[in-house]
């Protein structure tokens, strides 16, 4: 826990930058609970419980990056302690200590312990549900199964794909040849968890378009490498304590959730590594137990220390890079700063596509003096993330009323959505405006457009962003 908290606090502000999904968390956490519920009817229903939790936390401690990310730091610390206790119970104290330390050092754990999203909380809940399962097998007390079921259900309500851990647990009991009373108790608990999740799953199925950005498995090589390493560790004699073997618990947890997402991706792409972040519990257990087994067989700690130093040396560059703005796929702080730098009071503001409106909402001061040309109803009053836009013809007409437009658009080479509104924006810019200057930031481009009829744009518009950068 101490190592996990220390790594979570190290560089937690990421140079005061924010990821796009974190900006959505920040935006919704500052709405009241009724607005969160109404917004969830349109978008992000799967995260509604998390937004409600963050609303209460922000109400108690105020907004800001620390309030946004500290819950994830603490949740990941709880997950690390759960991993340590699982290793202790299944393979001994040294294996438990090593597993907990390995878990805290994993790059994906370090990354998501510093993000204002639900993945760290889900990981902690699945880890402790797994511990409740292991503890409940020999005792068979009903209250233990109630704790297991309620913890799993809470994890699933925070993110639906946590239900895949339930499948891994079932395989663990089957491989471990658990007694029939245990299998019946687990089956009844699993049915209750699925029944509790079913209403959310049915309602959120209508919002599956949110996953349209996934055009293939995201960070698949990392998952495959982790699975291979986990299976290789499981082939070694890891030692066993109690009715559940460590390898029988950890291997399904590492392999099955990701594998099931890959199978589902044959119908619709849904594989993203962070959706099954809790699989890190399994790989940490396997690595910790393998190092302990290696130490016992060699009866010398020299090799262990050499390996530990080598691994730590390899992790240092990765750990440092994870705490930079470039480690995320976008940087809404940089996007907002570019808009504020290139825009002038009275300029028009255009989003290509409208998702960027939710991102720049993280700091309203960035767009305060600009006119949003496509907006018909703002995000808060419309209970949406990006607001409601005008019809295509009205957007084009409003654009022609301005001589300067600041356009926030997709980065070069990215796939842009196509619909009548987006086509009206791009066609009007192409026919009546010309590009004057572009600022490239992480995850977007901010471009200044001027009307074609402007006789002397340079005399009126001042230096471009590039010229200002060179001057500085």
XYZ file of C-alpha atoms in Angstrom:
472
model
C 0.000 0.000 0.000
C 2.782 2.406 0.888
C 4.592 1.849 -2.415
C 1.366 2.193 -4.388
C 0.466 5.465 -2.655
C 3.989 6.831 -3.151
C 3.955 6.026 -6.858
C 0.425 7.403 -7.174
C 1.369 10.729 -5.611
C 4.567 11.042 -7.640
C 3.807 13.458 -10.489
C 0.058 13.131 -9.952
C -0.687 16.521 -11.541
C 1.061 15.564 -14.788
C 2.227 19.165 -15.268
C -1.341 20.387 -14.645
C -2.705 18.635 -17.728
C -5.868 16.608 -18.156
C -6.948 13.729 -20.395
C -10.175 14.039 -22.403
C -12.098 11.397 -20.450
C -11.000 13.037 -17.209
C -12.453 16.300 -18.495
C -15.786 14.512 -18.909
C -15.535 13.227 -15.323
C -14.809 16.746 -14.103
C -17.710 18.197 -16.074
C -20.289 15.677 -14.846
C -19.042 15.593 -11.260
C -19.954 19.266 -10.982
C -23.572 18.649 -12.028
C -26.127 17.655 -9.438
C -27.288 14.059 -9.118
C -30.528 14.577 -11.045
C -28.579 16.093 -13.955
C -26.110 13.193 -13.888
C -29.004 10.755 -14.131
C -30.653 12.662 -16.987
C -27.356 12.899 -18.855
C -26.797 9.167 -18.408
C -30.006 8.517 -20.317
C -28.250 9.934 -23.402
C -24.620 8.979 -22.885
C -22.197 7.256 -20.484
C -24.825 5.283 -18.565
C -22.135 2.699 -17.785
C -20.244 5.351 -15.803
C -23.242 6.938 -14.070
C -22.465 5.430 -10.646
C -18.851 6.582 -10.862
C -19.933 10.125 -11.739
C -22.307 10.111 -8.767
C -19.474 9.011 -6.464
C -17.188 11.720 -7.830
C -19.975 14.291 -7.423
C -20.080 13.564 -3.698
C -16.274 13.605 -3.394
C -16.010 16.927 -5.224
C -18.789 18.293 -3.036
C -16.794 17.431 0.079
C -13.291 18.386 -1.038
C -13.825 20.754 -3.945
C -12.812 20.358 -7.573
C -9.321 20.247 -9.012
C -6.830 17.701 -10.292
C -5.957 16.309 -6.863
C -9.596 15.694 -5.945
C -10.132 14.128 -9.366
C -7.239 11.667 -9.118
C -6.719 10.930 -5.417
C -9.652 8.463 -5.252
C -7.897 6.380 -7.919
C -4.616 6.505 -5.983
C -6.309 5.251 -2.823
C -8.313 2.620 -4.718
C -5.172 1.233 -6.333
C -3.460 1.140 -2.942
C -6.363 -0.952 -1.647
C -5.994 -3.227 -4.662
C -2.275 -3.641 -3.910
C -3.065 -4.662 -0.346
C -5.624 -7.173 -1.630
C -3.064 -8.677 -3.994
C -0.605 -9.006 -1.115
C -3.154 -10.795 1.052
C -4.111 -13.132 -1.796
C -0.468 -14.062 -2.286
C -0.046 -14.565 1.457
C -3.056 -16.859 1.619
C -2.217 -18.877 -1.499
C 1.597 -19.084 -1.502
C 3.030 -17.682 1.722
C 4.147 -14.342 3.175
C 7.132 -13.733 0.902
C 5.101 -14.483 -2.228
C 2.375 -12.165 -0.980
C 4.809 -9.344 -0.306
C 6.432 -9.764 -3.725
C 3.074 -9.934 -5.503
C 1.895 -6.722 -3.867
C 5.123 -4.939 -4.782
C 4.987 -6.206 -8.377
C 1.389 -5.036 -8.683
C 2.259 -1.496 -7.572
C 5.142 -1.369 -10.078
C 3.205 -2.553 -13.136
C 3.111 0.286 -15.713
C -0.616 -0.049 -16.357
C -1.304 0.123 -12.623
C 0.849 3.235 -12.261
C -0.946 4.822 -15.206
C -4.528 4.313 -14.095
C -3.844 5.063 -10.453
C -3.413 8.670 -11.638
C -6.549 9.036 -13.720
C -9.935 10.404 -12.779
C -11.805 7.408 -14.157
C -13.411 4.319 -12.663
C -10.803 1.711 -13.614
C -8.783 1.836 -10.393
C -11.939 1.496 -8.275
C -13.105 -1.463 -10.378
C -9.685 -3.087 -10.014
C -9.797 -2.708 -6.218
C -13.317 -4.121 -5.952
C -12.550 -7.133 -8.168
C -9.368 -7.811 -6.187
C -11.195 -7.816 -2.870
C -14.084 -9.822 -4.322
C -11.474 -12.374 -5.393
C -10.111 -12.444 -1.857
C -13.633 -12.922 -0.485
C -14.086 -15.840 -2.899
C -10.856 -17.522 -1.790
C -11.701 -16.962 1.870
C -15.241 -18.246 1.410
C -14.371 -21.590 -0.189
C -13.173 -23.403 2.970
C -15.673 -21.788 5.363
C -18.851 -21.835 3.236
C -20.537 -19.251 5.427
C -23.412 -17.446 3.729
C -22.287 -14.024 4.827
C -18.968 -14.557 3.066
C -20.776 -15.259 -0.196
C -22.936 -12.198 0.395
C -19.791 -10.083 0.744
C -18.365 -11.622 -2.417
C -21.554 -11.063 -4.396
C -22.138 -7.493 -3.260
C -18.521 -6.517 -3.969
C -18.673 -8.036 -7.449
C -21.996 -6.351 -8.170
C -20.620 -2.964 -7.136
C -17.628 -3.484 -9.436
C -19.952 -4.396 -12.317
C -22.123 -1.333 -11.723
C -19.009 0.846 -11.923
C -18.023 -0.842 -15.199
C -19.980 -3.609 -16.888
C -16.958 -5.547 -18.130
C -16.055 -6.404 -14.528
C -18.587 -9.216 -14.972
C -15.924 -11.051 -16.989
C -14.016 -11.578 -13.724
C -17.039 -13.550 -12.567
C -16.418 -15.988 -15.424
C -12.766 -16.301 -14.420
C -13.811 -17.083 -10.846
C -16.126 -19.827 -12.058
C -13.312 -21.427 -14.058
C -11.067 -21.231 -10.986
C -13.555 -23.180 -8.882
C -14.054 -25.741 -11.641
C -10.303 -26.289 -12.134
C -9.792 -26.482 -8.365
C -12.528 -29.152 -8.142
C -14.401 -27.260 -5.482
C -17.041 -29.238 -3.551
C -20.586 -29.171 -4.882
C -21.909 -26.965 -2.055
C -19.286 -24.369 -2.974
C -20.184 -24.550 -6.666
C -23.871 -24.180 -5.838
C -23.154 -21.185 -3.597
C -21.022 -19.542 -6.289
C -23.652 -20.244 -8.968
C -26.412 -18.677 -6.880
C -24.221 -15.653 -6.152
C -23.273 -15.277 -9.826
C -26.939 -15.370 -10.847
C -27.709 -12.603 -8.344
C -24.822 -10.473 -9.639
C -25.909 -10.892 -13.265
C -29.523 -10.171 -12.350
C -28.458 -6.982 -10.578
C -26.387 -5.911 -13.579
C -28.939 -6.847 -16.240
C -31.070 -3.652 -16.136
C -27.974 -1.491 -16.591
C -26.676 -3.733 -19.389
C -29.986 -3.592 -21.264
C -30.314 0.177 -20.950
C -26.688 0.846 -21.887
C -26.874 -1.405 -24.960
C -28.638 1.452 -26.723
C -25.547 3.613 -26.187
C -23.126 1.190 -27.856
C -22.358 3.884 -30.419
C -20.016 5.372 -27.824
C -17.585 2.591 -28.694
C -17.506 3.573 -32.366
C -14.038 5.071 -31.838
C -12.657 1.543 -31.365
C -11.688 0.359 -34.852
C -9.593 -2.556 -33.593
C -8.024 -3.996 -30.424
C -6.392 -1.216 -28.400
C -2.945 -2.157 -27.039
C -3.420 -5.847 -27.862
C 0.334 -6.685 -27.902
C 0.618 -5.701 -24.246
C -2.242 -8.042 -23.305
C -0.760 -10.921 -25.311
C 2.673 -10.456 -23.740
C 1.134 -10.379 -20.261
C -0.847 -13.542 -20.946
C 2.230 -15.383 -22.233
C 4.315 -14.351 -19.215
C 1.519 -15.367 -16.862
C 1.127 -18.821 -18.395
C 4.914 -19.312 -18.378
C 5.059 -18.457 -14.665
C 2.210 -20.856 -13.952
C 4.230 -23.752 -15.411
C 6.733 -23.430 -12.552
C 6.060 -25.088 -9.179
C 4.552 -22.135 -7.313
C 3.543 -23.848 -4.130
C 0.012 -24.099 -2.867
C -1.932 -23.466 0.303
C -5.565 -24.291 0.887
C -8.185 -25.629 -1.530
C -7.537 -23.035 -4.264
C -4.178 -23.098 -6.059
C -2.611 -19.767 -6.970
C -2.151 -20.670 -10.640
C -5.766 -21.881 -10.869
C -6.905 -18.473 -9.622
C -4.453 -16.196 -11.404
C -4.253 -17.662 -14.915
C -8.011 -17.396 -15.662
C -7.982 -13.853 -14.268
C -5.117 -12.901 -16.591
C -6.342 -14.633 -19.736
C -10.125 -14.979 -19.765
C -11.453 -11.396 -19.480
C -9.262 -10.139 -22.321
C -9.877 -13.257 -24.391
C -13.645 -12.888 -24.056
C -13.413 -9.255 -25.160
C -11.371 -10.333 -28.185
C -13.999 -12.925 -29.099
C -16.738 -10.306 -28.736
C -14.672 -8.015 -30.990
C -15.302 -10.408 -33.867
C -18.840 -8.987 -33.872
C -18.100 -5.422 -32.683
C -14.695 -4.042 -31.621
C -14.740 -3.658 -27.842
C -11.240 -4.663 -26.726
C -9.455 -1.929 -24.763
C -6.836 -3.017 -22.251
C -8.048 -0.695 -19.483
C -11.489 -2.317 -19.565
C -9.902 -5.405 -17.976
C -7.303 -3.630 -15.842
C -8.163 -5.968 -12.961
C -6.304 -8.726 -14.836
C -3.177 -7.084 -13.402
C -4.066 -8.804 -10.130
C -3.450 -12.184 -11.738
C -0.111 -11.347 -13.369
C 1.182 -9.792 -10.131
C 0.286 -12.949 -8.185
C 2.004 -15.167 -10.746
C 5.172 -13.073 -10.899
C 5.394 -12.741 -7.130
C 4.939 -16.474 -6.593
C 7.409 -17.298 -9.364
C 10.135 -15.100 -7.843
C 9.472 -16.677 -4.431
C 9.681 -20.163 -5.965
C 12.911 -19.294 -7.761
C 14.394 -17.995 -4.519
C 13.468 -21.154 -2.627
C 14.913 -23.445 -5.282
C 18.181 -21.520 -5.682
C 18.453 -20.821 -1.964
C 20.294 -17.627 -2.798
C 18.983 -14.134 -2.984
C 21.778 -12.921 -5.267
C 19.917 -13.768 -8.474
C 16.716 -12.273 -7.149
C 18.439 -9.003 -6.320
C 20.107 -8.858 -9.739
C 16.771 -9.439 -11.455
C 15.037 -6.881 -9.230
C 17.609 -4.197 -10.017
C 17.360 -4.942 -13.757
C 13.570 -4.720 -13.711
C 13.563 -1.492 -11.722
C 16.107 0.037 -14.104
C 13.874 -0.897 -17.036
C 10.796 0.535 -15.322
C 12.287 3.944 -14.513
C 12.004 5.425 -18.053
C 8.458 4.084 -18.406
C 7.428 5.424 -15.009
C 8.797 8.860 -15.832
C 7.084 8.965 -19.232
C 3.730 8.008 -17.680
C 3.831 11.254 -15.725
C 4.140 13.500 -18.777
C 1.281 15.030 -20.813
C 2.425 13.042 -23.869
C 1.644 9.740 -22.145
C -2.081 10.202 -22.855
C -3.810 10.175 -26.215
C -4.876 13.805 -25.852
C -4.360 16.840 -23.642
C -7.428 19.038 -23.171
C -5.402 21.595 -21.240
C -3.182 22.148 -24.282
C -6.222 22.299 -26.552
C -7.853 24.979 -24.410
C -4.603 26.934 -24.160
C -4.218 26.913 -27.951
C -7.778 28.208 -28.378
C -7.163 30.991 -25.888
C -3.842 31.910 -27.532
C -5.085 32.000 -31.136
C -8.572 33.385 -30.508
C -9.538 37.047 -30.176
C -12.666 38.448 -28.535
C -15.564 38.246 -30.967
C -14.130 35.404 -33.070
C -16.307 32.465 -34.025
C -15.588 29.053 -32.503
C -16.221 25.805 -34.348
C -15.780 22.213 -33.210
C -14.957 19.510 -35.754
C -16.227 17.225 -34.262
C -18.517 18.245 -31.432
C -16.759 15.974 -28.883
C -14.147 18.700 -28.402
C -16.794 20.940 -26.867
C -16.856 18.657 -23.806
C -13.082 18.816 -23.591
C -12.775 22.613 -23.661
C -15.472 22.803 -20.973
C -12.776 21.824 -18.450
C -11.786 25.518 -18.293
C -14.565 27.853 -19.536
C -12.126 30.794 -19.471
C -10.460 29.406 -22.607
C -13.556 30.080 -24.734
C -15.291 32.843 -22.764
C -14.870 35.583 -25.387
C -15.600 33.414 -28.433
C -18.970 32.659 -30.057
C -19.816 28.983 -30.462
C -21.226 28.996 -33.991
C -22.935 25.599 -33.970
C -24.357 25.484 -30.443
C -28.134 25.553 -30.047
C -28.335 24.353 -26.419
C -25.455 24.111 -23.971
C -24.383 20.753 -22.456
C -25.761 21.422 -18.951
C -29.262 22.530 -19.962
C -29.505 19.780 -22.594
C -28.209 17.080 -20.199
C -25.559 16.009 -22.702
C -21.769 16.066 -22.893
C -21.368 18.130 -26.051
C -24.612 20.108 -26.159
C -27.150 20.211 -28.991
C -26.103 21.730 -32.296
C -28.077 23.744 -34.833
C -29.256 22.281 -38.139
C -26.621 22.154 -40.851
C -27.977 25.112 -42.851
C -28.117 27.373 -39.803
C -24.542 26.498 -38.877
C -23.366 27.455 -42.359
C -25.320 30.734 -42.232
C -23.832 31.691 -38.848
C -20.318 30.925 -40.059
C -20.733 33.455 -42.889
C -21.404 36.200 -40.342
C -17.802 36.024 -39.088
C -14.495 37.008 -40.656
C -12.406 34.884 -38.282
C -13.179 31.392 -37.036
C -11.176 29.318 -34.568
C -11.683 25.648 -35.471
C -10.896 22.830 -33.054
C -10.572 19.698 -35.151
C -9.191 16.173 -35.241
C -5.424 15.667 -35.470
C -3.958 15.101 -38.916
C -4.719 11.633 -40.231
C -7.488 10.916 -37.724
C -10.869 9.621 -38.835
C -13.481 12.375 -38.682
C -17.197 11.590 -38.215
C -19.447 12.287 -41.174
C -22.935 13.729 -40.774
C -24.791 16.688 -42.322
C -23.597 19.111 -39.628
C -19.937 18.175 -39.950
C -20.181 18.278 -43.740
C -21.753 21.759 -43.591
C -18.908 22.978 -41.372
C -16.128 21.618 -43.569
C -17.707 22.630 -46.883
C -18.349 26.207 -45.686
C -14.774 26.527 -44.461
C -13.454 25.158 -47.735
C -15.558 27.447 -49.944
C -15.523 30.736 -48.028
C -12.494 30.666 -45.730
C -8.813 29.971 -45.937
C -6.465 28.562 -43.360
C -4.315 31.222 -41.744
C -2.416 29.244 -39.135
C -2.587 25.972 -37.199
C -1.411 24.995 -33.728
C -0.792 21.252 -33.367
C -1.413 19.932 -29.860
C -1.688 16.481 -28.376
C -4.974 15.050 -29.666
C -6.201 17.949 -31.826
C -5.436 20.865 -34.161
C -6.506 24.447 -33.523
C -6.757 26.349 -36.807
C -7.450 30.022 -37.493
C -9.602 30.565 -40.600
C -10.193 33.947 -42.272
C -12.729 34.972 -44.904
C -11.499 34.904 -48.484
C -12.680 38.470 -49.119
C -10.394 39.929 -46.385
C -8.116 42.284 -48.343
C -5.184 42.402 -45.918
C -5.456 39.720 -43.273
C -1.941 40.085 -41.970
C -2.446 43.736 -41.185
C -5.484 42.971 -39.048
C -4.870 39.543 -37.614
C -1.469 39.940 -36.056
C 1.209 37.230 -36.001
C 0.309 33.579 -36.347
C 0.911 31.026 -33.615
C 4.029 29.830 -35.460
C 5.381 33.390 -35.774
C 4.771 34.016 -32.070
C 6.600 30.807 -31.184
C 9.608 31.749 -33.347
C 9.662 35.248 -31.814
C 9.636 33.816 -28.313
